[in-house]
Each structure stands twice: as structure tokens, then as C-alpha cells.
Coordinates of C-alpha atoms in Angstrom, one line a residue:
X190 CA -32.9 14.9 0.7
X191 CA -29.6 13.1 1.5
X192 CA -28.6 10.4 -0.9
X193 CA -25.0 9.9 -0.1
X194 CA -23.1 9.6 3.2
X195 CA -19.4 10.2 3.2
X196 CA -17.6 8.6 6.1
X197 CA -14.2 9.4 7.6
X198 CA -12.6 6.2 8.9
X199 CA -10.2 6.8 11.9
X200 CA -12.3 7.7 14.9
X201 CA -15.6 7.3 13.0
X202 CA -15.7 3.7 11.8
X203 CA -12.8 2.2 13.7
X204 CA -10.6 3.6 16.4
X205 CA -7.1 3.0 15.0
X206 CA -5.9 6.3 16.5
X207 CA -4.3 4.6 19.5
X208 CA -2.4 2.4 17.1
X209 CA -1.4 5.3 15.0
X210 CA -0.3 7.3 18.1
X211 CA 1.7 4.4 19.3
X212 CA 3.4 4.0 15.9
X213 CA 4.2 7.7 15.6
X214 CA 5.6 8.1 19.1
X215 CA 7.7 5.0 18.7
X216 CA 9.0 6.5 15.5
X217 CA 9.6 9.9 17.2
X218 CA 11.7 8.2 19.9
X219 CA 13.8 6.5 17.2
X220 CA 14.3 9.9 15.5
X221 CA 15.0 11.5 18.9
X222 CA 12.5 14.4 18.4
X223 CA 10.3 15.8 21.1
X224 CA 6.8 16.0 19.7
X225 CA 4.3 17.3 22.3
X226 CA 0.8 15.9 22.7
X227 CA -0.5 19.3 21.7
X228 CA 1.5 19.4 18.5
X229 CA 0.6 15.8 17.7
X230 CA -3.1 16.6 18.2
X231 CA -2.9 19.5 15.7
X232 CA -1.9 16.9 13.0
X233 CA -5.1 14.9 13.4
X234 CA -6.8 14.5 10.1
X235 CA -3.5 15.0 8.2
X236 CA -2.1 12.2 6.0
X237 CA 1.2 10.6 7.2
X238 CA 3.0 12.4 4.3
X239 CA 1.8 15.8 5.4
X240 CA 2.5 15.1 9.0
X241 CA 6.1 14.3 8.3
X242 CA 6.5 17.2 5.8
X243 CA 5.5 19.5 8.7
X244 CA 7.7 17.8 11.2
X245 CA 10.7 18.1 8.8
X246 CA 10.0 21.9 8.8
X247 CA 10.1 21.9 12.6
X248 CA 12.8 19.4 13.5
X249 CA 16.3 18.6 12.0
X250 CA 15.3 15.2 10.4
X251 CA 17.7 14.0 7.7
X252 CA 15.6 11.1 6.4
X253 CA 13.4 11.6 3.3
X254 CA 9.6 11.7 3.8
X255 CA 9.2 8.4 1.9
X256 CA 11.5 6.7 4.3
X257 CA 9.8 8.2 7.3
X258 CA 6.4 7.0 5.9
X259 CA 7.6 3.5 5.4
X260 CA 9.1 3.2 8.9
X261 CA 6.0 4.5 10.6
X262 CA 3.8 2.2 8.5
X263 CA 5.9 -0.8 9.5
X264 CA 5.5 0.0 13.2
X265 CA 1.8 0.5 12.7
X266 CA 1.3 -2.7 10.7
X267 CA 3.1 -4.8 13.3
X268 CA 1.0 -3.2 16.1
X269 CA -2.3 -3.5 14.1
X270 CA -1.8 -7.2 13.3
X271 CA -1.0 -8.0 17.0
X272 CA -3.7 -5.9 18.5
X273 CA -6.6 -8.1 19.5
X274 CA -8.8 -5.5 21.0
X275 CA -9.5 -3.5 17.8
X276 CA -13.2 -3.0 17.3
X277 CA -15.5 -0.9 15.2
X278 CA -16.8 2.2 16.9
X279 CA -19.9 1.4 19.0
X280 CA -23.1 1.7 16.9
X281 CA -21.4 2.5 13.6
X282 CA -21.9 -1.0 12.0
X283 CA -25.6 -0.9 12.7
X284 CA -25.8 2.6 11.2
X285 CA -23.9 1.5 8.1
X286 CA -26.1 -1.5 7.6
X287 CA -29.3 0.6 8.1
X288 CA -28.2 3.2 5.5
X289 CA -27.1 0.5 3.0
X290 CA -30.2 -1.6 3.5
X291 CA -32.3 1.5 2.7
X292 CA -30.4 2.3 -0.5
X293 CA -28.2 5.1 0.7
X294 CA -24.9 5.4 -1.1
X295 CA -21.9 5.2 1.2
X296 CA -18.4 6.6 0.3
X297 CA -15.3 6.5 2.4
X298 CA -13.0 9.5 2.4
X299 CA -10.1 9.0 4.8
X300 CA -6.7 10.6 5.3
X301 CA -5.4 7.0 5.9
X302 CA -3.2 5.3 3.4
X303 CA -4.8 2.8 1.0
X304 CA -3.0 -0.1 2.6
X305 CA -4.4 0.9 6.1
X306 CA -7.9 1.3 4.7
X307 CA -7.7 -2.2 3.1
X308 CA -6.5 -3.7 6.4
X309 CA -9.5 -2.3 8.2
X310 CA -12.1 -3.0 5.5
X311 CA -10.9 -6.6 5.1
X312 CA -10.7 -7.2 8.8
X313 CA -14.3 -6.0 9.4
X314 CA -15.8 -7.0 6.0
X315 CA -16.9 -3.5 5.0
X316 CA -16.3 -3.5 1.3
X317 CA -19.9 -4.7 0.7
X318 CA -21.4 -1.5 1.9
X319 CA -19.3 1.2 0.2
X320 CA -19.4 2.2 -3.5
X321 CA -16.1 4.1 -3.4
X322 CA -13.0 4.4 -1.2
X323 CA -11.0 7.6 -1.3
X324 CA -7.6 7.8 0.4
X325 CA -5.8 11.0 1.4
X326 CA -2.5 9.8 0.0
X327 CA -3.9 10.7 -3.5
X328 CA -4.0 14.4 -2.6
X329 CA -1.1 16.8 -2.0
X330 CA -3.0 18.7 0.7
X331 CA -4.6 17.1 3.8
X332 CA -7.7 18.1 5.6
X333 CA -8.6 20.9 6.4
X334 CA -8.1 21.4 2.7
X335 CA -11.4 20.3 1.1
X336 CA -9.9 18.4 -1.9
X337 CA -10.6 14.9 -0.6
X338 CA -14.3 15.7 0.2
X339 CA -14.8 17.6 -3.1
X340 CA -13.5 14.5 -5.0
X341 CA -15.6 12.1 -2.8
X342 CA -18.7 14.3 -3.6
X343 CA -17.9 14.1 -7.3
X344 CA -18.4 10.3 -7.0
X345 CA -21.8 10.7 -5.5
X346 CA -25.0 9.7 -7.4
X347 CA -26.3 13.1 -6.3
X348 CA -25.1 16.7 -6.1
X349 CA -23.1 17.7 -3.1
X350 CA -26.2 19.4 -1.7
X351 CA -27.6 15.9 -1.2
X352 CA -24.5 14.6 0.6
X353 CA -23.5 14.6 4.2
X354 CA -20.1 14.0 5.8
X355 CA -19.5 12.3 9.2
X356 CA -16.3 13.5 10.8
X357 CA -14.7 13.4 14.3
X358 CA -11.7 15.8 13.9
X359 CA -11.3 19.6 13.8
X360 CA -9.5 19.4 10.5
X361 CA -12.1 17.0 9.0
X362 CA -15.0 19.3 10.0
X363 CA -13.2 22.3 8.5
X364 CA -12.6 20.4 5.3
X365 CA -16.3 19.4 5.0
X366 CA -17.5 22.9 5.5
X367 CA -14.8 24.3 3.1
X368 CA -16.3 21.8 0.5
X369 CA -19.7 23.2 1.2
X370 CA -21.1 19.9 2.5
X371 CA -23.4 19.3 5.5
X372 CA -21.3 17.9 8.3
X373 CA -22.2 15.7 11.2
X374 CA -19.6 15.9 13.9
X375 CA -19.1 12.7 15.9
X376 CA -17.9 13.6 19.4
X377 CA -15.7 10.6 19.9
X378 CA -14.3 10.0 23.4
X379 CA -11.2 8.7 21.6
X380 CA -10.5 11.9 19.6
X381 CA -9.6 14.3 22.3
X382 CA -9.3 18.1 22.1
X383 CA -11.2 18.2 18.8
X384 CA -13.3 21.3 18.0
X385 CA -16.6 20.2 16.3
X386 CA -18.3 23.6 16.7
X387 CA -18.4 24.2 12.9
X388 CA -20.4 21.0 12.3
X389 CA -24.0 21.3 11.3
X390 CA -25.0 18.6 13.8
X391 CA -23.0 17.0 16.7
X392 CA -23.8 13.5 18.0
X393 CA -22.2 11.7 20.9
X394 CA -23.3 8.2 19.8
X395 CA -24.2 6.6 16.5
X396 CA -27.5 5.5 18.0
X397 CA -28.6 9.1 17.5
X398 CA -28.4 8.6 13.8
X399 CA -30.5 6.4 11.4
X400 CA -31.6 6.3 7.8
X401 CA -34.8 8.2 8.4
X402 CA -33.1 11.1 10.2
X403 CA -30.2 11.3 7.8
X404 CA -32.3 11.1 4.6
X405 CA -34.3 14.1 5.9
X406 CA -31.3 16.5 5.7

């Protein structure tokens, strides 16, 4: 019986991917590097640090990773603060409230930086539902490495056999399965070209999930 649900954030709780994409490609233009959509898609689920570490292996970028992170974050924050049409993913707030109301423990495990998570959680008043927040910036390896989910599961009130993960990216699903945790793949229309075939269950809308269904896994 499931006692803990571990949520990814980008593409699952809120769709900040367009803002991230905008920030990255603005930064790529400044750096004068040609990153294809296909290459960028392959980085989904990676932390900003890991993304720039990989890009520095591919392109002649002189700046240090820390400087690259700060510049991208500045572009993102400016866009985030000025973007009025930023909403929670349809149906996810109802699901979160249903799970919380019925005593399910909720943990966030996101590749996003802590400052980004805080911006989202403060904007949408989400702190009240989650017992723990885990950021990918605290781990040297990004998804599909399972470290972030293994740590999140260690914070659960139950063993990992009684946890499930909700993910929307190929790398996120791979990380969940590498951690040995039941994974629900959310087929987000915003997260394109993602392979969710390794997920134990795939849903197209959060209306397909509720406490009764989840607690039965």
C-alpha cells in the first residue's frame, strides 16, 4: 500500500519548461553555440549544472560552469517574474489536495535549483502539502542517476516499496526505475519526445489519479 508520493516538479506540478527553454536558448545565443532541439531535449531531467558540464564537453565555452549557471538563472528569473500565464498543470492541485487530505505523505524531488523550487512553491502556496523538498543541485549526478530518488525515498515514512514517483521525462522515469520505485509516467503535452515506456503506469491527465487508486499500489 502506497504511503508516500514523490513528485517531480517541472512538467508535473508546473510547466516552467517553456521558461527554462527560453532562458537556455537566450543564453546559447549569447554564447554563440548551436544547440539543436534534439540535443536540448536529451538534457531534460538534468540539473542546470550537469547540462552546462555536458555542453562544455561539446562546445568551446570558456566561462566556468558557475558563471554559466548564474547567467541562465538571471534570464530565467526575469522571465519567470514577468510571465503572467504561468499555471499549475491541469488537475495536479486537486490531486495534491486529495492525497494530502487523506494522509498521504508528499515529497518533492526535482532537478530544479532550490531558488527555482522556492519561487514556484511560494507563488502557488504549495509548502503546506509537502513534508520534504529535495533539489537536484545537491547531487553530483542528475537523473537518470537514481540518487535524488533514493534520497527522497529515505525521507519517506515508509520503505521504498510503499512509495511511488510521478515523472514526465525519459530521464526521470529511468531514475525512478533505477531506484527500484514504482513510477507513474505523466504524458505531458508540454514535455515532447519523452519516452515513458519504462513507467509502471502512464496517465494523460491527473484526473486519472486519486488517493484511492494510488493507495492501492
